[in-house]
PDB file of C-alpha atoms in Angstrom:
ATOM      1  CA  MET A   1     -19.890  12.872  -6.681  1.00 63.00           C
ATOM      2  CA  ASP A   2     -18.669  13.618  -3.165  1.00 94.00           C
ATOM      3  CA  PHE A   3     -15.356  11.774  -2.607  1.00 96.00           C
ATOM      4  CA  LEU A   4     -16.501   9.805   0.443  1.00 94.00           C
ATOM      5  CA  ALA A   5     -19.608   8.682  -1.441  1.00 95.00           C
ATOM      6  CA  LEU A   6     -17.382   7.638  -4.349  1.00 96.00           C
ATOM      7  CA  ALA A   7     -15.081   5.671  -2.037  1.00 96.00           C
ATOM      8  CA  GLN A   8     -18.094   4.082  -0.353  1.00 95.00           C
ATOM      9  CA  SER A   9     -19.670   2.979  -3.635  1.00 95.00           C
ATOM     10  CA  ARG A  10     -16.496   1.542  -5.213  1.00 97.00           C
ATOM     11  CA  GLN A  11     -16.264  -2.216  -4.820  1.00 97.00           C
ATOM     12  CA  SER A  12     -14.503  -5.187  -6.412  1.00 97.00           C
ATOM     13  CA  ASP A  13     -16.921  -6.259  -9.126  1.00 98.00           C
ATOM     14  CA  ARG A  14     -16.657  -9.866 -10.273  1.00 97.00           C
ATOM     15  CA  ALA A  15     -19.419  -9.962 -12.904  1.00 97.00           C
ATOM     16  CA  TYR A  16     -19.787  -7.742 -15.939  1.00 98.00           C
ATOM     17  CA  GLU A  17     -22.458  -7.042 -18.514  1.00 97.00           C
ATOM     18  CA  LYS A  18     -21.672  -8.076 -22.073  1.00 94.00           C
ATOM     19  CA  ARG A  19     -21.324  -4.551 -23.358  1.00 95.00           C
ATOM     20  CA  PRO A  20     -18.251  -2.636 -24.458  1.00 97.00           C
ATOM     21  CA  VAL A  21     -16.773   0.244 -22.494  1.00 98.00           C
ATOM     22  CA  GLU A  22     -16.693   3.545 -24.346  1.00 98.00           C
ATOM     23  CA  ARG A  23     -13.195   4.690 -25.355  1.00 98.00           C
ATOM     24  CA  GLU A  24     -13.854   8.189 -23.924  1.00 98.00           C
ATOM     25  CA  LYS A  25     -14.472   6.691 -20.480  1.00 98.00           C
ATOM     26  CA  LEU A  26     -11.298   4.612 -20.710  1.00 98.00           C
ATOM     27  CA  GLU A  27      -9.297   7.674 -21.698  1.00 98.00           C
ATOM     28  CA  ARG A  28     -10.560   9.623 -18.669  1.00 98.00           C
ATOM     29  CA  ILE A  29      -9.713   6.665 -16.404  1.00 98.00           C
ATOM     30  CA  LEU A  30      -6.220   6.517 -17.888  1.00 98.00           C
ATOM     31  CA  GLN A  31      -5.788  10.278 -17.465  1.00 98.00           C
ATOM     32  CA  ALA A  32      -6.553   9.804 -13.768  1.00 98.00           C
ATOM     33  CA  ALA A  33      -3.981   6.993 -13.609  1.00 98.00           C
ATOM     34  CA  CYS A  34      -1.342   9.185 -15.219  1.00 98.00           C
ATOM     35  CA  LEU A  35      -2.063  11.918 -12.664  1.00 98.00           C
ATOM     36  CA  ALA A  36      -1.327   9.600  -9.723  1.00 98.00           C
ATOM     37  CA  PRO A  37       1.534  10.769  -7.525  1.00 98.00           C
ATOM     38  CA  SER A  38       4.764   8.789  -7.415  1.00 96.00           C
ATOM     39  CA  ALA A  39       8.017   8.998  -5.476  1.00 93.00           C
ATOM     40  CA  CYS A  40      10.218  11.684  -7.060  1.00 91.00           C
ATOM     41  CA  ASN A  41       7.698  11.831  -9.920  1.00 95.00           C
ATOM     42  CA  ALA A  42       9.230   8.611 -11.298  1.00 94.00           C
ATOM     43  CA  GLN A  43       5.916   7.372 -12.758  1.00 97.00           C
ATOM     44  CA  PRO A  44       7.269   3.778 -12.810  1.00 97.00           C
ATOM     45  CA  TRP A  45       4.407   2.314 -14.805  1.00 98.00           C
ATOM     46  CA  LYS A  46       3.067   1.514 -18.232  1.00 98.00           C
ATOM     47  CA  PHE A  47      -0.622   0.831 -18.702  1.00 98.00           C
ATOM     48  CA  VAL A  48      -1.499  -1.743 -21.355  1.00 98.00           C
ATOM     49  CA  VAL A  49      -5.211  -1.527 -22.150  1.00 98.00           C
ATOM     50  CA  VAL A  50      -6.804  -4.667 -23.548  1.00 98.00           C
ATOM     51  CA  ASP A  51     -10.215  -3.873 -25.008  1.00 98.00           C
ATOM     52  CA  ASP A  52     -10.208  -6.035 -28.135  1.00 98.00           C
ATOM     53  CA  PRO A  53     -12.982  -8.570 -27.379  1.00 97.00           C
ATOM     54  CA  GLU A  54     -11.053 -11.672 -28.512  1.00 98.00           C
ATOM     55  CA  LEU A  55      -7.831 -10.664 -26.770  1.00 98.00           C
ATOM     56  CA  SER A  56      -9.751  -9.677 -23.639  1.00 98.00           C
ATOM     57  CA  VAL A  57     -11.171 -13.213 -23.355  1.00 97.00           C
ATOM     58  CA  LYS A  58      -7.681 -14.706 -23.783  1.00 97.00           C
ATOM     59  CA  VAL A  59      -6.197 -12.392 -21.128  1.00 98.00           C
ATOM     60  CA  GLY A  60      -9.158 -13.217 -18.884  1.00 97.00           C
ATOM     61  CA  ARG A  61      -8.491 -16.939 -19.271  1.00 96.00           C
ATOM     62  CA  ALA A  62      -4.830 -16.364 -18.381  1.00 97.00           C
ATOM     63  CA  THR A  63      -6.017 -14.495 -15.288  1.00 96.00           C
ATOM     64  CA  ALA A  64      -8.264 -17.371 -14.210  1.00 93.00           C
ATOM     65  CA  GLY A  65      -6.394 -20.264 -12.690  1.00 79.00           C
ATOM     66  CA  LEU A  66      -6.755 -22.800  -9.908  1.00 79.00           C
ATOM     67  CA  GLY A  67     -10.370 -21.723  -9.551  1.00 83.00           C
ATOM     68  CA  MET A  68      -9.448 -18.072  -9.063  1.00 91.00           C
ATOM     69  CA  ASN A  69     -10.816 -15.126 -11.051  1.00 95.00           C
ATOM     70  CA  LYS A  70     -13.107 -17.139 -13.352  1.00 95.00           C
ATOM     71  CA  PHE A  71     -15.081 -13.958 -14.031  1.00 97.00           C
ATOM     72  CA  ALA A  72     -12.060 -12.264 -15.668  1.00 97.00           C
ATOM     73  CA  LYS A  73     -12.748 -13.868 -19.059  1.00 95.00           C
ATOM     74  CA  ASP A  74     -16.044 -11.948 -19.179  1.00 96.00           C
ATOM     75  CA  ALA A  75     -14.511  -8.540 -18.421  1.00 98.00           C
ATOM     76  CA  PRO A  76     -14.610  -6.336 -21.516  1.00 98.00           C
ATOM     77  CA  VAL A  77     -11.458  -4.434 -20.507  1.00 98.00           C
ATOM     78  CA  HIS A  78      -8.220  -5.344 -18.742  1.00 98.00           C
ATOM     79  CA  ILE A  79      -5.826  -2.596 -17.710  1.00 98.00           C
ATOM     80  CA  LEU A  80      -2.478  -4.275 -17.199  1.00 98.00           C
ATOM     81  CA  ILE A  81       0.033  -2.396 -15.062  1.00 98.00           C
ATOM     82  CA  VAL A  82       3.650  -3.053 -15.944  1.00 98.00           C
ATOM     83  CA  GLU A  83       6.461  -1.919 -13.664  1.00 97.00           C
ATOM     84  CA  GLU A  84       8.897   0.445 -15.351  1.00 96.00           C
ATOM     85  CA  SER A  85      12.243   1.761 -14.116  1.00 89.00           C
ATOM     86  CA  MET A  86      12.536   4.266 -11.309  1.00 86.00           C
ATOM     87  CA  ASN A  87      14.266   7.560 -11.980  1.00 86.00           C
ATOM     88  CA  ILE A  88      17.605   8.128 -10.237  1.00 92.00           C
ATOM     89  CA  THR A  89      16.205  10.133  -7.297  1.00 92.00           C
ATOM     90  CA  SER A  90      13.528   7.518  -6.571  1.00 89.00           C
ATOM     91  CA  PHE A  91      16.157   4.781  -6.876  1.00 89.00           C
ATOM     92  CA  LEU A  92      18.519   6.527  -4.435  1.00 92.00           C
ATOM     93  CA  GLY A  93      15.670   7.269  -2.028  1.00 88.00           C
ATOM     94  CA  ALA A  94      14.607   3.623  -2.147  1.00 85.00           C
ATOM     95  CA  LYS A  95      18.140   2.501  -1.270  1.00 88.00           C
ATOM     96  CA  ILE A  96      18.534   5.018   1.545  1.00 91.00           C
ATOM     97  CA  LYS A  97      15.105   4.364   3.085  1.00 90.00           C
ATOM     98  CA  ASP A  98      14.936   0.638   2.279  1.00 92.00           C
ATOM     99  CA  LYS A  99      11.540   1.017   0.607  1.00 88.00           C
ATOM    100  CA  TYR A 100      10.645  -0.129  -2.873  1.00 91.00           C
ATOM    101  CA  PHE A 101       8.733   2.884  -4.116  1.00 92.00           C
ATOM    102  CA  PRO A 102       7.470   1.502  -7.475  1.00 94.00           C
ATOM    103  CA  LEU A 103       5.150  -0.948  -5.693  1.00 95.00           C
ATOM    104  CA  ILE A 104       3.730   1.868  -3.582  1.00 96.00           C
ATOM    105  CA  ASP A 105       3.385   4.117  -6.631  1.00 97.00           C
ATOM    106  CA  ILE A 106       1.644   1.441  -8.693  1.00 98.00           C
ATOM    107  CA  GLY A 107      -0.762   0.814  -5.805  1.00 98.00           C
ATOM    108  CA  ILE A 108      -1.662   4.503  -5.826  1.00 98.00           C
ATOM    109  CA  ALA A 109      -2.168   4.442  -9.616  1.00 98.00           C
ATOM    110  CA  ALA A 110      -4.392   1.354  -9.255  1.00 98.00           C
ATOM    111  CA  ALA A 111      -6.528   3.195  -6.704  1.00 98.00           C
ATOM    112  CA  HIS A 112      -6.855   6.131  -9.116  1.00 98.00           C
ATOM    113  CA  ILE A 113      -7.957   3.723 -11.870  1.00 98.00           C
ATOM    114  CA  THR A 114     -10.628   2.025  -9.785  1.00 98.00           C
ATOM    115  CA  LEU A 115     -12.014   5.261  -8.342  1.00 98.00           C
ATOM    116  CA  ALA A 116     -12.055   6.883 -11.786  1.00 98.00           C
ATOM    117  CA  ALA A 117     -13.877   3.820 -13.161  1.00 98.00           C
ATOM    118  CA  GLU A 118     -16.464   4.142 -10.394  1.00 98.00           C
ATOM    119  CA  SER A 119     -16.930   7.825 -11.208  1.00 98.00           C
ATOM    120  CA  GLU A 120     -17.600   6.794 -14.836  1.00 98.00           C
ATOM    121  CA  GLY A 121     -20.298   4.339 -13.734  1.00 98.00           C
ATOM    122  CA  LEU A 122     -18.072   1.315 -14.284  1.00 98.00           C
ATOM    123  CA  GLY A 123     -17.091  -1.591 -12.076  1.00 98.00           C
ATOM    124  CA  SER A 124     -13.547  -2.794 -11.505  1.00 98.00           C
ATOM    125  CA  CYS A 125     -11.484  -5.418  -9.727  1.00 98.00           C
ATOM    126  CA  ILE A 126      -7.753  -5.359  -8.981  1.00 98.00           C
ATOM    127  CA  LEU A 127      -6.170  -8.748  -9.627  1.00 98.00           C
ATOM    128  CA  GLY A 128      -2.694  -9.951  -8.793  1.00 96.00           C
ATOM    129  CA  TRP A 129      -3.265 -13.657  -9.503  1.00 95.00           C
ATOM    130  CA  PHE A 130      -2.638 -14.494 -13.173  1.00 96.00           C
ATOM    131  CA  ASP A 131      -0.348 -16.304 -15.578  1.00 96.00           C
ATOM    132  CA  GLU A 132       2.151 -13.495 -16.092  1.00 97.00           C
ATOM    133  CA  LYS A 133       4.114 -15.316 -18.779  1.00 97.00           C
ATOM    134  CA  GLU A 134       0.994 -16.053 -20.845  1.00 97.00           C
ATOM    135  CA  ILE A 135      -0.367 -12.506 -20.620  1.00 98.00           C
ATOM    136  CA  LYS A 136       3.018 -11.102 -21.621  1.00 98.00           C
ATOM    137  CA  LYS A 137       3.039 -13.408 -24.637  1.00 98.00           C
ATOM    138  CA  LEU A 138      -0.517 -12.398 -25.599  1.00 98.00           C
ATOM    139  CA  THR A 139       0.125  -8.654 -25.293  1.00 98.00           C
ATOM    140  CA  GLY A 140       3.758  -8.304 -26.326  1.00 98.00           C
ATOM    141  CA  ILE A 141       4.960  -7.153 -22.914  1.00 98.00           C
ATOM    142  CA  PRO A 142       8.728  -7.802 -22.908  1.00 98.00           C
ATOM    143  CA  ALA A 143       9.800 -10.893 -20.948  1.00 95.00           C
ATOM    144  CA  GLY A 144      12.141  -8.809 -18.767  1.00 96.00           C
ATOM    145  CA  LYS A 145       9.339  -6.530 -17.550  1.00 97.00           C
ATOM    146  CA  ARG A 146       7.246  -7.209 -14.466  1.00 97.00           C
ATOM    147  CA  LEU A 147       3.461  -7.359 -14.937  1.00 98.00           C
ATOM    148  CA  LEU A 148       2.134  -6.516 -11.482  1.00 98.00           C
ATOM    149  CA  LEU A 149      -1.630  -6.054 -11.783  1.00 98.00           C
ATOM    150  CA  ASP A 150      -4.593  -6.745 -14.033  1.00 98.00           C
ATOM    151  CA  ILE A 151      -7.501  -4.410 -13.352  1.00 98.00           C
ATOM    152  CA  THR A 152     -10.740  -5.596 -14.920  1.00 98.00           C
ATOM    153  CA  ILE A 153     -13.147  -2.874 -16.022  1.00 98.00           C
ATOM    154  CA  GLY A 154     -16.731  -3.102 -17.242  1.00 98.00           C
ATOM    155  CA  TYR A 155     -20.351  -2.416 -16.470  1.00 98.00           C
ATOM    156  CA  ALA A 156     -21.135  -4.269 -13.242  1.00 98.00           C
ATOM    157  CA  ALA A 157     -23.717  -7.018 -13.671  1.00 97.00           C
ATOM    158  CA  LYS A 158     -24.597  -7.257  -9.981  1.00 96.00           C
ATOM    159  CA  PRO A 159     -25.888  -4.657  -7.518  1.00 95.00           C
ATOM    160  CA  LYS A 160     -23.708  -2.979  -4.930  1.00 95.00           C
ATOM    161  CA  ARG A 161     -22.957  -4.936  -1.753  1.00 95.00           C
ATOM    162  CA  LYS A 162     -22.789  -3.599   1.772  1.00 93.00           C
ATOM    163  CA  LYS A 163     -19.168  -2.774   2.535  1.00 92.00           C
ATOM    164  CA  SER A 164     -17.602  -4.601   5.445  1.00 93.00           C
ATOM    165  CA  ARG A 165     -14.732  -2.702   7.055  1.00 94.00           C
ATOM    166  CA  LYS A 166     -13.075  -2.708  10.451  1.00 97.00           C
ATOM    167  CA  PRO A 167     -14.307   0.090  12.715  1.00 97.00           C
ATOM    168  CA  MET A 168     -12.213   3.248  12.426  1.00 96.00           C
ATOM    169  CA  GLU A 169     -11.126   3.045  16.064  1.00 96.00           C
ATOM    170  CA  LYS A 170      -9.409  -0.293  15.270  1.00 97.00           C
ATOM    171  CA  VAL A 171      -7.356   1.074  12.385  1.00 98.00           C
ATOM    172  CA  VAL A 172      -6.896   4.784  13.188  1.00 98.00           C
ATOM    173  CA  SER A 173      -5.116   6.486  16.048  1.00 97.00           C
ATOM    174  CA  PHE A 174      -3.989  10.060  16.550  1.00 97.00           C
ATOM    175  CA  ASN A 175      -0.524  11.025  17.722  1.00 97.00           C
ATOM    176  CA  HIS A 176       0.415   7.570  19.096  1.00 96.00           C
ATOM    177  CA  TYR A 177       0.125   3.993  17.906  1.00 96.00           C
TER     178      TYR A 177
END
């Protein structure tokens, strides 16, 4: 698939078919995630894949709260992204430049995951609203680690929507702000 067509077709899917995702597809998605660039090649992430049907429902329930993300309990797969330590060069660069590179790096990895899922014919949705403590308990993520994102993956149950984006001239400029 042409990259612009891939980017155009990727959307945040909030309804999934009740069918499992093939392990081979998940492995290719995770390979793409592991290939994501990171500051000083720190790779400050760990991907916890929840594809056990019973555990997936429990993680989905912990992701739904205050009326948010109700669909998550129906997602067959959750890819949880846990922040790991920076390497020394990334840490020093972050201090010198006053930028927290792991958040940027994990955002890039999340984009790789969702685009790879789209290329596999799967839907996805990046979620940051969830009961972190409960999901850690369910999945054995150590209490001292930071769970930053839950990316739901599955076969989309609804058709593609028209994408609404600001016009390029509002968000892009050349050579000057």
